[in-house]
Coordinates of C-alpha atoms and ligand atoms in Angstrom, one line a residue:
M250 CA 104.2 13.0 130.9
Q251 CA 107.8 13.6 132.0
P252 CA 109.3 12.5 135.2
L253 CA 109.5 15.2 137.9
P254 CA 112.4 17.6 137.6
G255 CA 115.5 16.1 139.2
F256 CA 114.1 12.5 139.0
R257 CA 115.4 9.9 136.5
D258 CA 113.9 7.2 134.4
F259 CA 116.4 4.3 134.1
Y260 CA 116.1 2.7 130.7
P261 CA 118.0 -0.7 130.5
E262 CA 121.2 0.9 129.3
E263 CA 121.1 3.5 132.1
L264 CA 120.3 0.9 134.7
A265 CA 123.2 -1.2 133.5
F266 CA 125.5 1.9 134.0
R267 CA 124.1 2.5 137.4
E268 CA 124.5 -1.2 138.3
A269 CA 128.1 -1.1 137.1
I270 CA 128.7 1.7 139.6
L271 CA 126.8 0.0 142.5
S272 CA 128.4 -3.4 142.0
R273 CA 131.9 -1.9 142.1
W274 CA 131.0 0.1 145.3
R275 CA 129.8 -3.2 146.9
G276 CA 133.0 -5.0 145.8
T277 CA 135.3 -2.3 147.3
A278 CA 133.3 -2.2 150.6
R279 CA 133.6 -6.0 150.9
R280 CA 137.3 -5.9 150.2
Y281 CA 137.6 -3.7 153.3
G282 CA 135.5 -6.0 155.3
F283 CA 132.3 -3.9 155.4
V284 CA 128.8 -5.5 155.7
E285 CA 125.6 -4.1 154.1
Y286 CA 122.6 -2.7 155.9
D287 CA 119.5 -0.7 154.9
G288 CA 116.7 1.3 156.5
P289 CA 113.3 2.8 155.6
V290 CA 112.9 5.3 152.8
L291 CA 110.4 7.2 155.0
E292 CA 111.4 8.4 158.5
P293 CA 109.9 10.7 161.1
L294 CA 110.8 14.3 160.2
D295 CA 112.1 14.7 163.7
L296 CA 115.1 12.5 163.0
Y297 CA 116.5 15.1 160.6
R298 CA 115.2 18.1 162.6
K299 CA 117.5 17.2 165.4
K300 CA 120.6 16.3 163.5
S301 CA 121.2 17.1 159.9
G302 CA 121.5 20.9 160.1
S303 CA 119.4 23.6 158.4
E304 CA 120.8 23.2 154.9
I305 CA 119.5 19.6 154.5
L306 CA 116.3 20.3 156.4
D307 CA 115.4 23.0 153.9
Q308 CA 115.7 20.3 151.2
V309 CA 113.6 17.6 152.8
Y310 CA 110.6 16.1 151.0
Q311 CA 108.1 16.2 153.9
F312 CA 104.5 15.6 154.4
S313 CA 101.8 14.3 156.8
D314 CA 100.9 10.7 156.3
R315 CA 97.4 9.5 156.5
G316 CA 97.8 8.9 160.2
G317 CA 98.8 12.6 160.7
R318 CA 102.5 11.8 161.3
L319 CA 105.0 14.3 160.0
V320 CA 107.3 12.2 157.8
A321 CA 110.3 12.8 155.5
M322 CA 111.8 11.0 152.5
R323 CA 115.3 10.3 153.7
P324 CA 117.7 13.0 152.5
E325 CA 120.7 11.0 153.8
I326 CA 121.1 7.8 155.7
T327 CA 123.4 8.7 158.5
P328 CA 120.6 9.6 161.0
T329 CA 118.9 6.3 160.2
L330 CA 122.2 4.4 160.7
V331 CA 122.7 6.1 164.1
R332 CA 119.2 5.3 165.1
M333 CA 119.7 1.6 164.1
V334 CA 123.1 1.3 165.8
R335 CA 121.8 3.0 169.0
A336 CA 119.0 0.4 169.2
R337 CA 121.1 -2.8 168.7
H338 CA 124.8 -2.0 169.0
R339 CA 125.2 -4.6 171.8
D340 CA 124.4 -7.3 169.3
Y341 CA 127.5 -6.5 167.3
R342 CA 131.2 -6.6 167.9
K343 CA 132.9 -3.2 167.7
P344 CA 134.0 -1.6 165.6
L345 CA 131.0 -1.9 163.2
K346 CA 132.0 -1.5 159.6
W347 CA 128.8 -1.0 157.7
F348 CA 127.9 0.1 154.2
S349 CA 124.6 0.9 152.4
I350 CA 123.5 2.2 149.0
P351 CA 120.2 4.0 149.7
Q352 CA 118.3 6.1 147.2
V353 CA 118.0 9.5 148.9
Y354 CA 115.9 12.5 148.1
R355 CA 116.6 16.2 148.4
Y356 CA 114.6 19.1 147.0
E357 CA 117.5 20.9 145.5
R358 CA 117.7 23.1 142.5
A359 CA 118.3 20.5 139.8
Q360 CA 121.5 21.3 138.0
R361 CA 124.6 19.5 136.7
G362 CA 125.7 17.0 139.3
R363 CA 122.7 17.7 141.5
L364 CA 119.3 16.0 141.2
R365 CA 116.4 15.5 143.5
E366 CA 117.1 11.8 144.0
H367 CA 120.4 9.9 143.9
F368 CA 121.9 6.7 145.0
Q369 CA 124.4 7.3 147.7
W370 CA 127.0 4.8 148.8
N371 CA 127.7 5.2 152.5
C372 CA 130.5 3.6 154.4
D373 CA 130.8 4.1 158.2
I374 CA 132.9 2.8 161.0
L375 CA 131.2 3.0 164.4
G376 CA 132.8 2.3 167.8
E377 CA 136.3 3.1 166.9
E378 CA 137.9 6.4 168.0
S379 CA 141.5 5.8 166.7
R380 CA 142.7 7.9 163.8
E381 CA 143.2 4.6 161.9
A382 CA 139.4 4.5 161.3
D383 CA 139.5 7.9 159.7
I384 CA 142.4 6.7 157.5
E385 CA 140.6 3.5 156.7
V386 CA 137.4 5.1 155.4
I387 CA 139.3 7.7 153.3
A388 CA 141.5 4.9 151.9
L389 CA 138.3 3.0 151.1
L390 CA 136.9 6.1 149.3
I391 CA 140.2 6.5 147.3
D392 CA 140.3 2.8 146.4
S393 CA 136.8 2.8 145.2
L394 CA 137.6 5.6 142.7
R395 CA 140.9 3.8 141.7
G396 CA 138.7 0.8 141.1
F397 CA 137.0 2.8 138.3
G398 CA 140.3 3.4 136.8
L399 CA 140.7 7.0 138.1
G400 CA 144.1 8.1 139.2
P401 CA 145.6 11.0 141.2
E402 CA 145.5 13.1 138.0
D403 CA 141.7 12.7 138.0
F404 CA 140.6 13.3 141.6
V405 CA 141.8 14.4 145.0
V406 CA 140.5 14.1 148.6
R407 CA 140.6 17.4 150.3
L408 CA 141.1 17.0 154.0
S409 CA 140.4 19.2 157.0
D410 CA 139.4 19.0 160.6
R411 CA 136.6 20.8 162.4
G412 CA 139.0 21.1 165.4
F413 CA 141.1 23.5 163.4
W414 CA 138.3 26.0 163.1
A415 CA 137.1 25.3 166.6
R416 CA 140.5 26.5 167.9
F417 CA 140.3 29.5 165.6
F418 CA 136.8 30.4 166.9
E419 CA 138.0 30.1 170.5
R420 CA 141.0 32.4 169.8
H421 CA 138.6 34.9 168.3
Q422 CA 136.0 34.3 171.0
V423 CA 133.2 33.3 168.7
R424 CA 130.1 32.1 170.5
E425 CA 128.9 28.5 170.1
E426 CA 125.6 29.6 168.4
E427 CA 127.4 31.7 165.8
R428 CA 129.7 28.9 164.7
Y429 CA 127.4 26.9 162.5
G430 CA 126.7 30.0 160.3
L431 CA 130.4 30.7 160.0
F432 CA 131.1 27.0 159.0
Q433 CA 128.4 27.4 156.4
A434 CA 130.1 30.6 155.0
I435 CA 133.5 28.9 154.9
D436 CA 132.0 25.8 153.3
K437 CA 130.6 28.0 150.5
I438 CA 133.8 30.0 149.9
E439 CA 134.5 28.4 146.5
R440 CA 130.9 28.6 145.3
Q441 CA 130.3 32.2 146.2
P442 CA 131.7 35.6 145.2
R443 CA 134.4 36.7 147.8
E444 CA 132.4 39.8 148.8
K445 CA 129.5 37.6 149.9
T446 CA 131.7 35.4 152.0
E447 CA 133.4 38.5 153.5
E448 CA 130.0 39.8 154.4
A449 CA 129.0 36.6 156.1
L450 CA 132.3 36.3 158.0
G451 CA 132.3 39.9 159.1
P452 CA 135.4 40.9 161.1
L453 CA 136.7 37.3 160.8
A454 CA 137.0 37.5 157.0
A455 CA 140.6 38.7 156.9
P456 CA 142.0 36.1 159.3
V457 CA 139.9 33.3 157.7
F458 CA 141.2 34.0 154.2
R459 CA 144.8 34.3 155.6
L460 CA 144.6 30.9 157.2
I461 CA 143.1 29.3 154.1
E462 CA 145.6 30.9 151.7
E463 CA 148.7 30.4 153.9
G464 CA 147.8 27.2 155.7
E465 CA 149.0 26.2 159.1
P466 CA 150.0 22.7 160.2
W467 CA 147.3 20.9 162.2
E468 CA 148.4 17.7 163.7
P469 CA 145.2 15.6 163.3
V470 CA 145.2 16.3 159.6
E471 CA 148.9 15.6 159.3
R472 CA 148.4 12.2 160.9
V473 CA 145.7 11.2 158.5
L474 CA 147.8 12.3 155.6
A475 CA 150.8 10.3 157.0
G476 CA 148.5 7.2 157.4
L477 CA 147.4 7.5 153.8
G478 CA 151.0 8.0 152.7
A479 CA 152.0 4.8 154.5
R480 CA 149.5 3.0 152.3
G481 CA 151.0 4.6 149.1
L482 CA 147.9 6.8 148.8
A483 CA 149.6 10.2 149.4
P484 CA 149.1 11.4 145.8
F485 CA 145.3 11.2 146.3
A486 CA 144.9 13.5 149.4
E487 CA 145.7 17.1 150.4
Q488 CA 145.1 19.4 153.3
D489 CA 142.5 22.0 152.6
Y490 CA 140.9 24.1 155.3
R491 CA 138.1 25.3 153.0
V492 CA 136.4 21.9 153.6
V493 CA 134.1 22.1 156.6
R494 CA 131.0 20.3 155.3
G495 CA 127.5 21.7 155.5
L496 CA 126.1 19.0 157.8
A497 CA 125.8 20.0 161.5
Y498 CA 127.0 16.7 163.1
Y499 CA 130.7 16.5 162.2
T500 CA 133.1 16.8 165.1
G501 CA 136.6 16.1 163.8
T502 CA 138.1 15.0 160.4
V503 CA 136.1 16.2 157.4
F504 CA 136.9 15.5 153.8
E505 CA 135.5 15.8 150.3
A506 CA 136.6 14.2 147.0
F507 CA 136.7 16.4 143.9
D508 CA 137.8 16.0 140.3
R509 CA 141.2 17.6 139.8
Q510 CA 139.9 20.1 137.2
G511 CA 137.3 21.4 139.6
A512 CA 134.7 21.1 136.9
F513 CA 132.2 19.1 138.9
R514 CA 130.5 19.2 142.3
A515 CA 131.9 17.1 145.1
I516 CA 132.1 13.4 144.3
A517 CA 131.9 12.3 147.9
G518 CA 132.0 13.8 151.4
G519 CA 132.3 12.7 155.0
G520 CA 133.9 13.0 158.3
R521 CA 133.9 12.1 162.0
Y522 CA 130.7 12.5 164.0
D523 CA 131.5 11.4 167.5
D524 CA 128.5 13.0 169.2
L525 CA 125.6 12.0 167.0
L526 CA 124.7 8.8 168.9
E527 CA 124.6 10.6 172.2
R528 CA 122.7 13.5 170.8
L529 CA 120.0 11.1 169.5
G530 CA 119.7 9.9 173.1
G531 CA 122.1 6.9 173.0
E532 CA 125.4 6.1 174.6
S533 CA 128.3 7.9 173.2
M534 CA 130.0 6.1 170.4
P535 CA 132.7 7.5 168.0
A536 CA 131.9 7.3 164.3
V537 CA 133.4 8.2 161.0
G538 CA 132.2 7.7 157.4
F539 CA 131.4 9.2 154.0
G540 CA 128.7 9.3 151.3
M541 CA 129.4 9.1 147.6
G542 CA 126.6 9.8 145.0
D543 CA 126.1 8.1 141.7
V544 CA 125.4 11.4 139.8
V545 CA 128.7 13.3 139.9
L546 CA 130.7 10.1 139.7
G547 CA 128.7 8.9 136.7
E548 CA 129.3 12.3 134.9
L549 CA 133.0 12.1 135.6
L550 CA 133.3 8.4 134.5
R551 CA 131.4 9.2 131.3
E552 CA 133.6 12.2 130.6
K553 CA 136.8 10.2 131.1
G554 CA 135.4 7.2 129.2
K555 CA 136.2 5.0 132.2
L556 CA 133.0 2.9 132.5
E557 CA 131.4 1.3 129.6
A558 CA 128.4 -0.6 130.8
T559 CA 126.8 -3.0 128.4
L560 CA 123.4 -4.6 128.8
P561 CA 123.5 -8.1 130.1
Q562 CA 123.3 -10.3 127.1
P563 CA 121.8 -13.8 126.9
E564 CA 124.5 -16.5 126.6
I565 CA 122.4 -18.6 124.3
S566 CA 119.7 -17.9 121.6
V567 CA 117.7 -21.0 120.7
I568 CA 116.5 -21.0 117.1
I569 CA 113.4 -23.0 116.4
S570 CA 113.7 -23.8 112.7
E571 CA 110.4 -25.7 112.4
E572 CA 107.4 -25.4 114.6
E573 CA 107.1 -29.2 115.0
V574 CA 110.3 -29.3 117.0
R575 CA 109.1 -26.5 119.4
P576 CA 108.4 -29.0 122.3
A577 CA 111.9 -30.4 122.0
A578 CA 113.4 -26.9 121.8
V579 CA 111.6 -25.6 124.9
R580 CA 112.7 -28.7 126.8
L581 CA 116.2 -27.8 125.9
V582 CA 115.7 -24.2 126.9
Q583 CA 114.4 -25.3 130.3
L584 CA 117.3 -27.7 130.8
L585 CA 119.8 -25.0 130.0
R586 CA 118.1 -22.5 132.3
D587 CA 118.1 -25.1 135.1
Q588 CA 121.9 -25.3 134.6
G589 CA 122.1 -21.6 135.1
F590 CA 122.5 -20.4 131.6
S591 CA 120.6 -17.4 130.3
V592 CA 118.6 -18.4 127.3
D593 CA 116.4 -16.5 124.8
Y594 CA 114.1 -18.2 122.3
P595 CA 111.2 -17.1 120.0
L596 CA 107.8 -16.9 121.7
H597 CA 106.0 -17.3 118.4
A598 CA 106.6 -18.9 115.0
A599 CA 109.1 -16.9 113.0
K600 CA 111.3 -17.4 110.0
P601 CA 114.7 -18.8 111.0
K602 CA 116.4 -15.9 109.2
K603 CA 114.6 -13.4 111.5
Q604 CA 115.6 -15.5 114.5
W605 CA 119.2 -15.5 113.6
E606 CA 119.0 -11.7 113.2
R607 CA 117.5 -11.4 116.6
A608 CA 120.2 -13.6 118.1
E609 CA 122.8 -11.2 116.7
A610 CA 120.9 -8.0 117.6
I611 CA 120.5 -9.0 121.3
G612 CA 124.2 -9.9 121.4
A613 CA 123.8 -13.6 122.3
R614 CA 127.2 -15.3 122.5
H615 CA 126.0 -18.6 121.1
A616 CA 123.0 -19.9 119.2
L617 CA 121.6 -23.4 119.1
G618 CA 119.6 -24.2 116.0
V619 CA 117.0 -26.8 116.6
D620 CA 115.5 -28.6 113.6
V621 CA 114.3 -32.2 112.9
R622 CA 117.8 -33.5 113.6
V623 CA 117.0 -33.0 117.3
I624 CA 115.2 -36.4 117.0
E625 CA 118.6 -38.0 116.6
G626 CA 119.9 -35.9 119.5
M627 CA 121.8 -33.3 117.4
V628 CA 121.6 -29.5 117.2
E629 CA 123.5 -26.8 115.4
F630 CA 125.9 -24.9 117.7
R631 CA 127.0 -21.5 116.5
E632 CA 129.5 -19.2 118.0
M633 CA 128.0 -15.8 117.2
A634 CA 131.3 -13.8 117.1
S635 CA 133.0 -16.1 114.6
R636 CA 129.8 -17.2 112.9
K637 CA 131.2 -20.7 112.9
S638 CA 128.6 -23.5 113.1
R639 CA 128.9 -27.2 113.8
L640 CA 126.6 -30.1 114.6
I641 CA 126.9 -31.3 118.2
S642 CA 125.1 -33.8 120.4
L643 CA 122.7 -32.6 123.1
E644 CA 124.9 -34.2 125.7
A645 CA 127.9 -32.1 124.7
I646 CA 126.1 -28.8 125.0
G647 CA 126.5 -28.3 128.7
S648 CA 130.3 -28.9 128.9
L649 CA 130.9 -26.9 125.7
L650 CA 129.0 -23.9 127.2
Q651 CA 130.7 -24.2 130.6
A652 CA 134.1 -24.1 128.9
A653 CA 133.1 -21.0 127.0
R654 CA 132.0 -19.4 130.2
A655 CA 135.3 -19.7 132.0
E656 CA 136.4 -16.3 130.7
P657 CA 136.4 -13.4 133.2
E658 CA 133.4 -11.2 133.4
F659 CA 135.4 -7.9 133.5
P660 CA 138.5 -8.7 131.4
G661 CA 141.3 -6.3 131.9
E662 CA 139.8 -4.7 135.0
S663 CA 142.7 -5.4 137.3
T664 CA 145.2 -3.7 134.9
T665 CA 144.0 -0.3 136.1
L666 CA 144.7 -0.9 139.7
G667 CA 148.5 -0.5 139.9
L668 CA 149.7 1.2 143.1
P669 CA 151.5 4.5 142.6
R670 CA 155.2 3.8 142.6
E671 CA 156.2 6.3 145.2
G672 CA 154.2 7.6 148.1
K673 CA 155.3 10.0 150.8
G674 CA 155.3 8.9 154.4
Ligands
LIG821 P1 126.7 14.8 151.6 O1 128.0 15.6 151.4 O2 125.5 15.6 151.9 O3 127.0 13.9 152.8 O4 126.5 13.9 150.4 C1 127.4 13.0 150.0 C2 127.6 12.9 148.5 O5 126.3 12.6 147.9 C3 128.0 14.2 147.8 O6 129.4 14.4 147.8 C4 127.4 14.0 146.4 O7 128.2 13.1 145.6 C5 126.1 13.3 146.7 N1 125.0 14.2 146.7 C6 124.5 14.9 147.7 N2 123.4 15.6 147.3 C7 123.2 15.3 146.0 C8 122.2 15.7 145.0 N3 121.3 16.5 145.3 N4 122.3 15.1 143.8 C9 123.3 14.3 143.5 N5 124.3 13.9 144.3 C10 124.2 14.4 145.6 C11 126.0 13.1 153.5 O8 124.9 12.9 153.1 C12 126.5 12.4 154.7 N6 125.4 11.7 155.4 C13 127.6 11.4 154.4 C14 128.2 10.7 155.5 C15 128.1 9.4 155.8 N7 128.9 11.3 156.5 C16 129.3 10.4 157.4 N8 128.8 9.2 157.0

């Protein structure tokens, strides 16, 4: 029996890799002063019917529950966030700076970078209309990727603004109901043969291609770029009007992060969605945010060799040399665990040689050999890396292990975080 197409089993090594990504996401969000929330995996289908746009709706896992309700596995968390904020926003000071890491589900054709479930880090600022909020979430996105050791040679945030195309549609007298289809066609420009896009755009094809190829300054985009420049992040972002985003709810700034070579699908995407609260029946509240999946990012990090996740290893293996000392040994195990150390020990009688081999195989940092000398309060302390052993007293173990622990968990991590020397703006 295999898992369903597009679904993943996470064996311990894979889970360690996933956790390495998630813990860095959390760390970056907290550095920016964001707090974590979550919502239900299952939502009324209507929540997405109203808001997400046809592309996502076509991919929703939906079914009737036993009570006859039409429900959906969440394909994204933004509608849930908006529902939650709408219900309780008075309880919180604005702006809200919230993040979440939901597992989300989309019935897409499974391919490289696209699965039917993924973990998606979402960071959103609600209740703040100033451009600084757009800059802040994009800076957060950039900093999270920098935190993985990726630089401007590895990725870029492409930036646009729905207002740019709205003005274009006005100039060409495109009716409101035709606009979503045109946005979709522009969004797919890179993924589709030119003729297909030309067909979808009709008479607008020539001016659309001209605008994309020649560009045209658009103040909102320039201000965001300038704000990023002021933070020294200019090398990480570029104006690109091909980015419009498939989702229906964006109203202003839109952006997507891609690897520089263009070998992968989007690493992250987001934008401003100032109308969504009101459209879900609430008060109006400006909002801006993004989502970043673990799939494309994981592929990119693996390719660049940027994230080596190792399995958490026990700090201590207790070796029970003779069964008669087992009660003393398990007492020691318990004491060490009470002090917060992770400890492994043999669950059944085994030759000491086998136990030492296991200690090495599971990557324990230290081993404590317990034999009859424990009666005098002495055990063998071995540093596994150097294989050096010595006899120590039971009282000395705690402080010895504490001292060994003082080393950083991610040595060298901070060395990859140097700011670029020069930034425009
Ligand atoms: P989205 O562009 O649909 O945006 O998804 C965000 C990111 O999730 C993508 O850039 C990609 O990394 C990842 N992703 C999406 N679909 C898949 C898939 N099938 N397999 C693997 N990864 C995937 C949203 O969902 C918005 N709700 C984000 C947002 C938050 N906008 C404002 N706030």
